[in-house]
């Protein structure tokens, strides 16, 4: 874990031993894997200093010196701030993890008109604290799915987390209640997912679709109600992935009428219970658990903190 501190608009990192001989250019492009355009912006705008002075980006760093990066300037928000009392699971100067409520979209379809989404609520929350930021969504959840969602507060954290998500270094674990009793207590569904040409929003397992991998494990079952409670974790993030895969397995999610579930509850019984990732700037290992929200009694006997 890196030694860091914020001072006003600047983020200070004490250069660690493992960065000895590494240049600032290499930190941005190889360690953080930041995009060329963003790296160019930090370099040309003089947003990186060492011990308070401008530096040659191609000279090696010395352990113990202070790398200073201007990360915390005000930005014009790209969405309309919208008041909603959000449930914060983790927050610092760089990232924000929210427990998403049901019946709410993650982001607006039209940023200039729509406002009642989670990212709009996050923008309002930050503004109310005096943080004028263009908050960045790292991944998403379906409208009727609850649980952990990760946001970045500035462009560099956003770029690092985007790359981590692409490399499958962010682990998302869900719980689901499904119809039927599982024959296999755990397994992996490796089936590509594509659009359903007969339905505008539905997806389906398709040989011409995109790679999709879902792992699952049984938590408990209810033989009287013929229900199974399982945890699932993803290697890919396709639209409706868990819903499609579990339906294909023959165990549609309770309440998920789009994919064969029975409407015994008001929405699909799917909750993003745990998020695990390394902090983009400090490398601290973070684990966020999301309590069940939205009066979803079907999960009342599941302890999300044991997932």
mmCIF file of N, CA, C and O in Angstrom, residues 201-281:
data_model
loop_
_atom_site.group_PDB
_atom_site.id
_atom_site.type_symbol
_atom_site.label_atom_id
_atom_site.label_comp_id
_atom_site.label_asym_id
_atom_site.label_seq_id
_atom_site.Cartn_x
_atom_site.Cartn_y
_atom_site.Cartn_z
ATOM 1 N N UNK A 201 -35.114 -5.387 -25.792
ATOM 2 C CA UNK A 201 -34.186 -5.287 -24.665
ATOM 3 C C UNK A 201 -33.683 -6.641 -24.164
ATOM 4 O O UNK A 201 -32.730 -6.690 -23.385
ATOM 5 N N UNK A 202 -34.273 -7.708 -24.610
ATOM 6 C CA UNK A 202 -33.925 -9.023 -24.095
ATOM 7 C C UNK A 202 -32.614 -9.534 -24.695
ATOM 8 O O UNK A 202 -32.273 -9.220 -25.827
ATOM 9 N N UNK A 203 -31.886 -10.327 -23.902
ATOM 10 C CA UNK A 203 -30.686 -11.001 -24.373
ATOM 11 C C UNK A 203 -30.918 -12.506 -24.333
ATOM 12 O O UNK A 203 -31.843 -12.999 -23.690
ATOM 13 N N UNK A 204 -30.026 -13.254 -24.990
ATOM 14 C CA UNK A 204 -30.154 -14.705 -24.995
ATOM 15 C C UNK A 204 -28.785 -15.337 -25.204
ATOM 16 O O UNK A 204 -27.846 -14.671 -25.695
ATOM 17 N N UNK A 205 -28.659 -16.589 -24.810
ATOM 18 C CA UNK A 205 -27.446 -17.340 -25.136
ATOM 19 C C UNK A 205 -27.427 -17.551 -26.639
ATOM 20 O O UNK A 205 -28.398 -18.015 -27.233
ATOM 21 N N UNK A 206 -26.299 -17.169 -27.271
ATOM 22 C CA UNK A 206 -26.201 -17.236 -28.728
ATOM 23 C C UNK A 206 -24.770 -17.556 -29.122
ATOM 24 O O UNK A 206 -23.831 -16.943 -28.603
ATOM 25 N N UNK A 207 -24.566 -18.488 -30.045
ATOM 26 C CA UNK A 207 -23.202 -18.823 -30.472
ATOM 27 C C UNK A 207 -22.477 -17.651 -31.125
ATOM 28 O O UNK A 207 -21.247 -17.640 -31.191
ATOM 29 N N UNK A 208 -23.229 -16.665 -31.605
ATOM 30 C CA UNK A 208 -22.602 -15.499 -32.233
ATOM 31 C C UNK A 208 -22.487 -14.322 -31.263
ATOM 32 O O UNK A 208 -22.088 -13.227 -31.654
ATOM 33 N N UNK A 209 -22.838 -14.545 -29.986
ATOM 34 C CA UNK A 209 -22.791 -13.468 -29.000
ATOM 35 C C UNK A 209 -21.393 -13.241 -28.449
ATOM 36 O O UNK A 209 -20.411 -13.855 -28.891
ATOM 37 N N UNK A 210 -21.319 -12.367 -27.437
ATOM 38 C CA UNK A 210 -20.044 -12.054 -26.792
ATOM 39 C C UNK A 210 -19.761 -13.053 -25.669
ATOM 40 O O UNK A 210 -20.678 -13.579 -25.030
ATOM 41 N N UNK A 211 -18.489 -13.291 -25.422
ATOM 42 C CA UNK A 211 -18.089 -14.195 -24.346
ATOM 43 C C UNK A 211 -18.734 -13.767 -23.031
ATOM 44 O O UNK A 211 -18.759 -12.587 -22.686
ATOM 45 N N UNK A 212 -19.259 -14.725 -22.285
ATOM 46 C CA UNK A 212 -19.878 -14.448 -20.988
ATOM 47 C C UNK A 212 -19.622 -15.629 -20.064
ATOM 48 O O UNK A 212 -19.940 -16.767 -20.401
ATOM 49 N N UNK A 213 -19.026 -15.349 -18.897
ATOM 50 C CA UNK A 213 -18.667 -16.405 -17.941
ATOM 51 C C UNK A 213 -19.215 -16.041 -16.569
ATOM 52 O O UNK A 213 -18.889 -14.994 -16.021
ATOM 53 N N UNK A 214 -20.045 -16.927 -16.023
ATOM 54 C CA UNK A 214 -20.633 -16.753 -14.696
ATOM 55 C C UNK A 214 -20.318 -17.975 -13.844
ATOM 56 O O UNK A 214 -20.566 -19.103 -14.270
ATOM 57 N N UNK A 215 -19.760 -17.744 -12.659
ATOM 58 C CA UNK A 215 -19.545 -18.821 -11.694
ATOM 59 C C UNK A 215 -20.676 -18.787 -10.661
ATOM 60 O O UNK A 215 -21.177 -17.710 -10.328
ATOM 61 N N UNK A 216 -21.067 -19.945 -10.135
ATOM 62 C CA UNK A 216 -22.122 -19.963 -9.133
ATOM 63 C C UNK A 216 -21.855 -21.026 -8.080
ATOM 64 O O UNK A 216 -21.115 -21.985 -8.302
ATOM 65 N N UNK A 217 -22.481 -20.821 -6.909
ATOM 66 C CA UNK A 217 -22.378 -21.786 -5.811
ATOM 67 C C UNK A 217 -23.649 -21.708 -4.982
ATOM 68 O O UNK A 217 -24.138 -20.622 -4.662
ATOM 69 N N UNK A 218 -24.188 -22.860 -4.622
ATOM 70 C CA UNK A 218 -25.398 -22.914 -3.811
ATOM 71 C C UNK A 218 -25.103 -22.460 -2.381
ATOM 72 O O UNK A 218 -24.127 -22.887 -1.771
ATOM 73 N N UNK A 219 -25.957 -21.600 -1.852
ATOM 74 C CA UNK A 219 -25.862 -21.181 -0.459
ATOM 75 C C UNK A 219 -26.788 -22.008 0.418
ATOM 76 O O UNK A 219 -26.402 -22.503 1.459
ATOM 77 N N UNK A 220 -28.036 -22.147 0.012
ATOM 78 C CA UNK A 220 -29.022 -22.971 0.710
ATOM 79 C C UNK A 220 -30.210 -23.173 -0.208
ATOM 80 O O UNK A 220 -30.351 -22.471 -1.224
ATOM 81 N N UNK A 221 -31.067 -24.107 0.126
ATOM 82 C CA UNK A 221 -32.271 -24.285 -0.681
ATOM 83 C C UNK A 221 -33.490 -24.460 0.228
ATOM 84 O O UNK A 221 -33.367 -24.688 1.434
ATOM 85 N N UNK A 222 -34.645 -24.297 -0.350
ATOM 86 C CA UNK A 222 -35.921 -24.440 0.339
ATOM 87 C C UNK A 222 -36.739 -25.468 -0.444
ATOM 88 O O UNK A 222 -37.340 -25.153 -1.470
ATOM 89 N N UNK A 223 -36.714 -26.702 0.048
ATOM 90 C CA UNK A 223 -37.371 -27.782 -0.687
ATOM 91 C C UNK A 223 -38.887 -27.611 -0.705
ATOM 92 O O UNK A 223 -39.550 -28.040 -1.662
ATOM 93 N N UNK A 224 -39.435 -27.013 0.331
ATOM 94 C CA UNK A 224 -40.884 -26.808 0.370
ATOM 95 C C UNK A 224 -41.341 -25.837 -0.717
ATOM 96 O O UNK A 224 -42.352 -26.064 -1.386
ATOM 97 N N UNK A 225 -40.580 -24.770 -0.887
ATOM 98 C CA UNK A 225 -40.936 -23.754 -1.878
ATOM 99 C C UNK A 225 -40.271 -24.000 -3.225
ATOM 100 O O UNK A 225 -40.508 -23.262 -4.182
ATOM 101 N N UNK A 226 -39.404 -25.024 -3.275
ATOM 102 C CA UNK A 226 -38.672 -25.344 -4.512
ATOM 103 C C UNK A 226 -37.867 -24.130 -4.996
ATOM 104 O O UNK A 226 -37.905 -23.735 -6.159
ATOM 105 N N UNK A 227 -37.115 -23.552 -4.059
ATOM 106 C CA UNK A 227 -36.266 -22.403 -4.367
ATOM 107 C C UNK A 227 -34.825 -22.706 -3.963
ATOM 108 O O UNK A 227 -34.576 -23.441 -2.998
ATOM 109 N N UNK A 228 -33.888 -22.128 -4.695
ATOM 110 C CA UNK A 228 -32.470 -22.227 -4.353
ATOM 111 C C UNK A 228 -31.896 -20.818 -4.198
ATOM 112 O O UNK A 228 -32.256 -19.908 -4.950
ATOM 113 N N UNK A 229 -31.021 -20.678 -3.221
ATOM 114 C CA UNK A 229 -30.330 -19.408 -2.988
ATOM 115 C C UNK A 229 -28.862 -19.618 -3.333
ATOM 116 O O UNK A 229 -28.227 -20.546 -2.828
ATOM 117 N N UNK A 230 -28.347 -18.794 -4.194
ATOM 118 C CA UNK A 230 -27.004 -19.006 -4.698
ATOM 119 C C UNK A 230 -26.221 -17.702 -4.759
ATOM 120 O O UNK A 230 -26.804 -16.617 -4.753
ATOM 121 N N UNK A 231 -24.911 -17.845 -4.776
ATOM 122 C CA UNK A 231 -24.073 -16.679 -5.059
ATOM 123 C C UNK A 231 -23.450 -16.870 -6.430
ATOM 124 O O UNK A 231 -23.156 -18.000 -6.843
ATOM 125 N N UNK A 232 -23.276 -15.769 -7.131
ATOM 126 C CA UNK A 232 -22.709 -15.779 -8.477
ATOM 127 C C UNK A 232 -21.630 -14.714 -8.555
ATOM 128 O O UNK A 232 -21.772 -13.633 -7.968
ATOM 129 N N UNK A 233 -20.573 -15.004 -9.271
ATOM 130 C CA UNK A 233 -19.569 -13.976 -9.528
ATOM 131 C C UNK A 233 -19.161 -14.039 -10.993
ATOM 132 O O UNK A 233 -19.191 -15.094 -11.618
ATOM 133 N N UNK A 234 -18.789 -12.883 -11.507
ATOM 134 C CA UNK A 234 -18.637 -12.710 -12.950
ATOM 135 C C UNK A 234 -17.181 -12.588 -13.365
ATOM 136 O O UNK A 234 -16.365 -12.011 -12.650
ATOM 137 N N UNK A 235 -16.892 -13.089 -14.545
ATOM 138 C CA UNK A 235 -15.619 -12.776 -15.197
ATOM 139 C C UNK A 235 -15.843 -11.772 -16.326
ATOM 140 O O UNK A 235 -14.893 -11.152 -16.806
ATOM 141 N N UNK A 236 -17.072 -11.648 -16.767
ATOM 142 C CA UNK A 236 -17.422 -10.690 -17.824
ATOM 143 C C UNK A 236 -18.638 -9.911 -17.349
ATOM 144 O O UNK A 236 -19.272 -10.278 -16.367
ATOM 145 N N UNK A 237 -18.974 -8.846 -18.044
ATOM 146 C CA UNK A 237 -20.073 -8.002 -17.597
ATOM 147 C C UNK A 237 -21.072 -7.712 -18.698
ATOM 148 O O UNK A 237 -21.318 -6.559 -19.041
ATOM 149 N N UNK A 238 -21.651 -8.746 -19.261
ATOM 150 C CA UNK A 238 -22.631 -8.560 -20.339
ATOM 151 C C UNK A 238 -23.976 -8.115 -19.764
ATOM 152 O O UNK A 238 -24.326 -8.452 -18.627
ATOM 153 N N UNK A 239 -24.733 -7.417 -20.569
ATOM 154 C CA UNK A 239 -26.069 -6.990 -20.170
ATOM 155 C C UNK A 239 -26.925 -8.203 -19.790
ATOM 156 O O UNK A 239 -27.003 -9.175 -20.547
ATOM 157 N N UNK A 240 -27.538 -8.143 -18.595
ATOM 158 C CA UNK A 240 -28.430 -9.199 -18.094
ATOM 159 C C UNK A 240 -27.718 -10.543 -17.929
ATOM 160 O O UNK A 240 -28.367 -11.590 -17.933
ATOM 161 N N UNK A 241 -26.403 -10.527 -17.767
ATOM 162 C CA UNK A 241 -25.640 -11.781 -17.835
ATOM 163 C C UNK A 241 -26.136 -12.853 -16.865
ATOM 164 O O UNK A 241 -26.397 -13.997 -17.279
ATOM 165 N N UNK A 242 -26.229 -12.532 -15.588
ATOM 166 C CA UNK A 242 -26.643 -13.544 -14.612
ATOM 167 C C UNK A 242 -28.069 -14.005 -14.902
ATOM 168 O O UNK A 242 -28.375 -15.204 -14.849
ATOM 169 N N UNK A 243 -28.932 -13.064 -15.235
ATOM 170 C CA UNK A 243 -30.333 -13.407 -15.520
ATOM 171 C C UNK A 243 -30.440 -14.363 -16.704
ATOM 172 O O UNK A 243 -31.185 -15.353 -16.658
ATOM 173 N N UNK A 244 -29.699 -14.085 -17.757
ATOM 174 C CA UNK A 244 -29.724 -14.937 -18.943
ATOM 175 C C UNK A 244 -29.131 -16.313 -18.638
ATOM 176 O O UNK A 244 -29.710 -17.355 -18.989
ATOM 177 N N UNK A 245 -27.976 -16.334 -17.977
ATOM 178 C CA UNK A 245 -27.299 -17.597 -17.708
ATOM 179 C C UNK A 245 -28.108 -18.504 -16.786
ATOM 180 O O UNK A 245 -28.204 -19.725 -17.010
ATOM 181 N N UNK A 246 -28.695 -17.943 -15.729
ATOM 182 C CA UNK A 246 -29.456 -18.788 -14.806
ATOM 183 C C UNK A 246 -30.736 -19.301 -15.458
ATOM 184 O O UNK A 246 -31.151 -20.445 -15.222
ATOM 185 N N UNK A 247 -31.348 -18.473 -16.293
ATOM 186 C CA UNK A 247 -32.525 -18.936 -17.039
ATOM 187 C C UNK A 247 -32.139 -20.063 -17.988
ATOM 188 O O UNK A 247 -32.850 -21.074 -18.104
ATOM 189 N N UNK A 248 -31.009 -19.915 -18.661
ATOM 190 C CA UNK A 248 -30.515 -20.944 -19.577
ATOM 191 C C UNK A 248 -30.216 -22.247 -18.824
ATOM 192 O O UNK A 248 -30.398 -23.350 -19.367
ATOM 193 N N UNK A 249 -29.780 -22.115 -17.573
ATOM 194 C CA UNK A 249 -29.480 -23.274 -16.736
ATOM 195 C C UNK A 249 -30.752 -24.006 -16.310
ATOM 196 O O UNK A 249 -30.696 -25.124 -15.809
ATOM 197 N N UNK A 250 -31.902 -23.353 -16.510
ATOM 198 C CA UNK A 250 -33.167 -23.944 -16.099
ATOM 199 C C UNK A 250 -33.642 -23.475 -14.741
ATOM 200 O O UNK A 250 -34.591 -24.037 -14.179
ATOM 201 N N UNK A 251 -32.994 -22.418 -14.222
ATOM 202 C CA UNK A 251 -33.339 -21.889 -12.917
ATOM 203 C C UNK A 251 -33.484 -20.363 -12.992
ATOM 204 O O UNK A 251 -32.611 -19.619 -12.525
ATOM 205 N N UNK A 252 -34.575 -19.880 -13.593
ATOM 206 C CA UNK A 252 -34.755 -18.430 -13.702
ATOM 207 C C UNK A 252 -34.862 -17.775 -12.322
ATOM 208 O O UNK A 252 -35.297 -18.406 -11.350
ATOM 209 N N UNK A 253 -34.457 -16.528 -12.268
ATOM 210 C CA UNK A 253 -34.493 -15.786 -11.003
ATOM 211 C C UNK A 253 -35.941 -15.463 -10.629
ATOM 212 O O UNK A 253 -36.741 -15.061 -11.481
ATOM 213 N N UNK A 254 -36.253 -15.642 -9.366
ATOM 214 C CA UNK A 254 -37.592 -15.336 -8.859
ATOM 215 C C UNK A 254 -37.925 -13.874 -9.160
ATOM 216 O O UNK A 254 -37.111 -12.970 -8.912
ATOM 217 N N UNK A 255 -39.105 -13.637 -9.726
ATOM 218 C CA UNK A 255 -39.540 -12.282 -10.039
ATOM 219 C C UNK A 255 -39.073 -11.750 -11.370
ATOM 220 O O UNK A 255 -39.511 -10.681 -11.808
ATOM 221 N N UNK A 256 -38.171 -12.470 -12.043
ATOM 222 C CA UNK A 256 -37.622 -11.991 -13.322
ATOM 223 C C UNK A 256 -38.494 -12.515 -14.465
ATOM 224 O O UNK A 256 -38.157 -13.486 -15.150
ATOM 225 N N UNK A 257 -39.611 -11.861 -14.696
ATOM 226 C CA UNK A 257 -40.585 -12.342 -15.685
ATOM 227 C C UNK A 257 -40.049 -12.297 -17.108
ATOM 228 O O UNK A 257 -40.501 -13.058 -17.961
ATOM 229 N N UNK A 258 -39.057 -11.421 -17.371
ATOM 230 C CA UNK A 258 -38.498 -11.342 -18.718
ATOM 231 C C UNK A 258 -37.793 -12.637 -19.104
ATOM 232 O O UNK A 258 -37.768 -13.016 -20.275
ATOM 233 N N UNK A 259 -37.236 -13.327 -18.116
ATOM 234 C CA UNK A 259 -36.469 -14.537 -18.396
ATOM 235 C C UNK A 259 -37.080 -15.787 -17.748
ATOM 236 O O UNK A 259 -36.366 -16.744 -17.451
ATOM 237 N N UNK A 260 -38.399 -15.769 -17.523
ATOM 238 C CA UNK A 260 -39.083 -16.982 -17.101
ATOM 239 C C UNK A 260 -39.353 -17.116 -15.614
ATOM 240 O O UNK A 260 -39.907 -18.131 -15.175
ATOM 241 N N UNK A 261 -38.973 -16.112 -14.827
ATOM 242 C CA UNK A 261 -39.251 -16.163 -13.396
ATOM 243 C C UNK A 261 -40.714 -15.858 -13.094
ATOM 244 O O UNK A 261 -41.376 -15.140 -13.856
ATOM 245 N N UNK A 262 -41.212 -16.396 -11.989
ATOM 246 C CA UNK A 262 -42.598 -16.152 -11.595
ATOM 247 C C UNK A 262 -42.702 -14.856 -10.796
ATOM 248 O O UNK A 262 -41.832 -14.561 -9.969
ATOM 249 N N UNK A 263 -43.777 -14.075 -11.018
ATOM 250 C CA UNK A 263 -43.910 -12.760 -10.375
ATOM 251 C C UNK A 263 -44.414 -12.837 -8.938
ATOM 252 O O UNK A 263 -45.377 -12.162 -8.556
ATOM 253 N N UNK A 264 -43.727 -13.640 -8.111
ATOM 254 C CA UNK A 264 -44.144 -13.764 -6.711
ATOM 255 C C UNK A 264 -43.607 -12.610 -5.862
ATOM 256 O O UNK A 264 -44.034 -12.421 -4.724
ATOM 257 N N UNK A 265 -42.655 -11.838 -6.406
ATOM 258 C CA UNK A 265 -42.204 -10.588 -5.799
ATOM 259 C C UNK A 265 -42.199 -9.525 -6.893
ATOM 260 O O UNK A 265 -42.372 -9.828 -8.073
ATOM 261 N N UNK A 266 -41.996 -8.265 -6.496
ATOM 262 C CA UNK A 266 -42.175 -7.153 -7.431
ATOM 263 C C UNK A 266 -41.030 -6.985 -8.418
ATOM 264 O O UNK A 266 -41.171 -6.259 -9.402
ATOM 265 N N UNK A 267 -39.897 -7.612 -8.178
ATOM 266 C CA UNK A 267 -38.749 -7.477 -9.078
ATOM 267 C C UNK A 267 -37.898 -8.734 -8.984
ATOM 268 O O UNK A 267 -38.160 -9.606 -8.154
ATOM 269 N N UNK A 268 -36.864 -8.808 -9.829
ATOM 270 C CA UNK A 268 -36.009 -9.989 -9.778
ATOM 271 C C UNK A 268 -35.223 -10.033 -8.468
ATOM 272 O O UNK A 268 -34.740 -9.015 -7.979
ATOM 273 N N UNK A 269 -35.105 -11.219 -7.908
ATOM 274 C CA UNK A 269 -34.393 -11.412 -6.635
ATOM 275 C C UNK A 269 -32.902 -11.549 -6.910
ATOM 276 O O UNK A 269 -32.315 -12.635 -6.849
ATOM 277 N N UNK A 270 -32.280 -10.422 -7.237
ATOM 278 C CA UNK A 270 -30.856 -10.374 -7.574
ATOM 279 C C UNK A 270 -30.240 -9.159 -6.891
ATOM 280 O O UNK A 270 -30.743 -8.044 -7.032
ATOM 281 N N UNK A 271 -29.166 -9.388 -6.144
ATOM 282 C CA UNK A 271 -28.551 -8.335 -5.332
ATOM 283 C C UNK A 271 -27.036 -8.443 -5.425
ATOM 284 O O UNK A 271 -26.462 -9.528 -5.210
ATOM 285 N N UNK A 272 -26.380 -7.339 -5.773
ATOM 286 C CA UNK A 272 -24.907 -7.285 -5.821
ATOM 287 C C UNK A 272 -24.396 -7.125 -4.397
ATOM 288 O O UNK A 272 -24.304 -6.023 -3.869
ATOM 289 N N UNK A 273 -24.072 -8.248 -3.759
ATOM 290 C CA UNK A 273 -23.835 -8.263 -2.319
ATOM 291 C C UNK A 273 -22.428 -7.828 -1.922
ATOM 292 O O UNK A 273 -22.234 -7.287 -0.828
ATOM 293 N N UNK A 274 -21.443 -8.050 -2.796
ATOM 294 C CA UNK A 274 -20.061 -7.765 -2.403
ATOM 295 C C UNK A 274 -19.249 -7.273 -3.587
ATOM 296 O O UNK A 274 -19.390 -7.759 -4.704
ATOM 297 N N UNK A 275 -18.378 -6.292 -3.310
ATOM 298 C CA UNK A 275 -17.471 -5.741 -4.319
ATOM 299 C C UNK A 275 -16.070 -5.763 -3.739
ATOM 300 O O UNK A 275 -15.839 -5.280 -2.624
ATOM 301 N N UNK A 276 -15.113 -6.336 -4.486
ATOM 302 C CA UNK A 276 -13.732 -6.435 -4.030
ATOM 303 C C UNK A 276 -12.802 -5.846 -5.096
ATOM 304 O O UNK A 276 -12.889 -6.218 -6.262
ATOM 305 N N UNK A 277 -11.918 -4.949 -4.675
ATOM 306 C CA UNK A 277 -10.983 -4.344 -5.623
ATOM 307 C C UNK A 277 -9.822 -3.701 -4.876
ATOM 308 O O UNK A 277 -9.912 -3.446 -3.667
ATOM 309 N N UNK A 278 -8.749 -3.465 -5.591
ATOM 310 C CA UNK A 278 -7.619 -2.716 -5.049
ATOM 311 C C UNK A 278 -7.840 -1.240 -5.326
ATOM 312 O O UNK A 278 -8.203 -0.869 -6.444
ATOM 313 N N UNK A 279 -7.621 -0.405 -4.321
ATOM 314 C CA UNK A 279 -7.812 1.033 -4.502
ATOM 315 C C UNK A 279 -6.951 1.528 -5.655
ATOM 316 O O UNK A 279 -5.767 1.188 -5.740
ATOM 317 N N UNK A 280 -7.511 2.328 -6.569
ATOM 318 C CA UNK A 280 -6.748 2.726 -7.763
ATOM 319 C C UNK A 280 -5.504 3.557 -7.474
ATOM 320 O O UNK A 280 -4.544 3.512 -8.253
ATOM 321 N N UNK A 281 -5.501 4.296 -6.352
ATOM 322 C CA UNK A 281 -4.375 5.183 -6.082
ATOM 323 C C UNK A 281 -3.460 4.688 -4.965
ATOM 324 O O UNK A 281 -2.273 4.981 -4.965
#
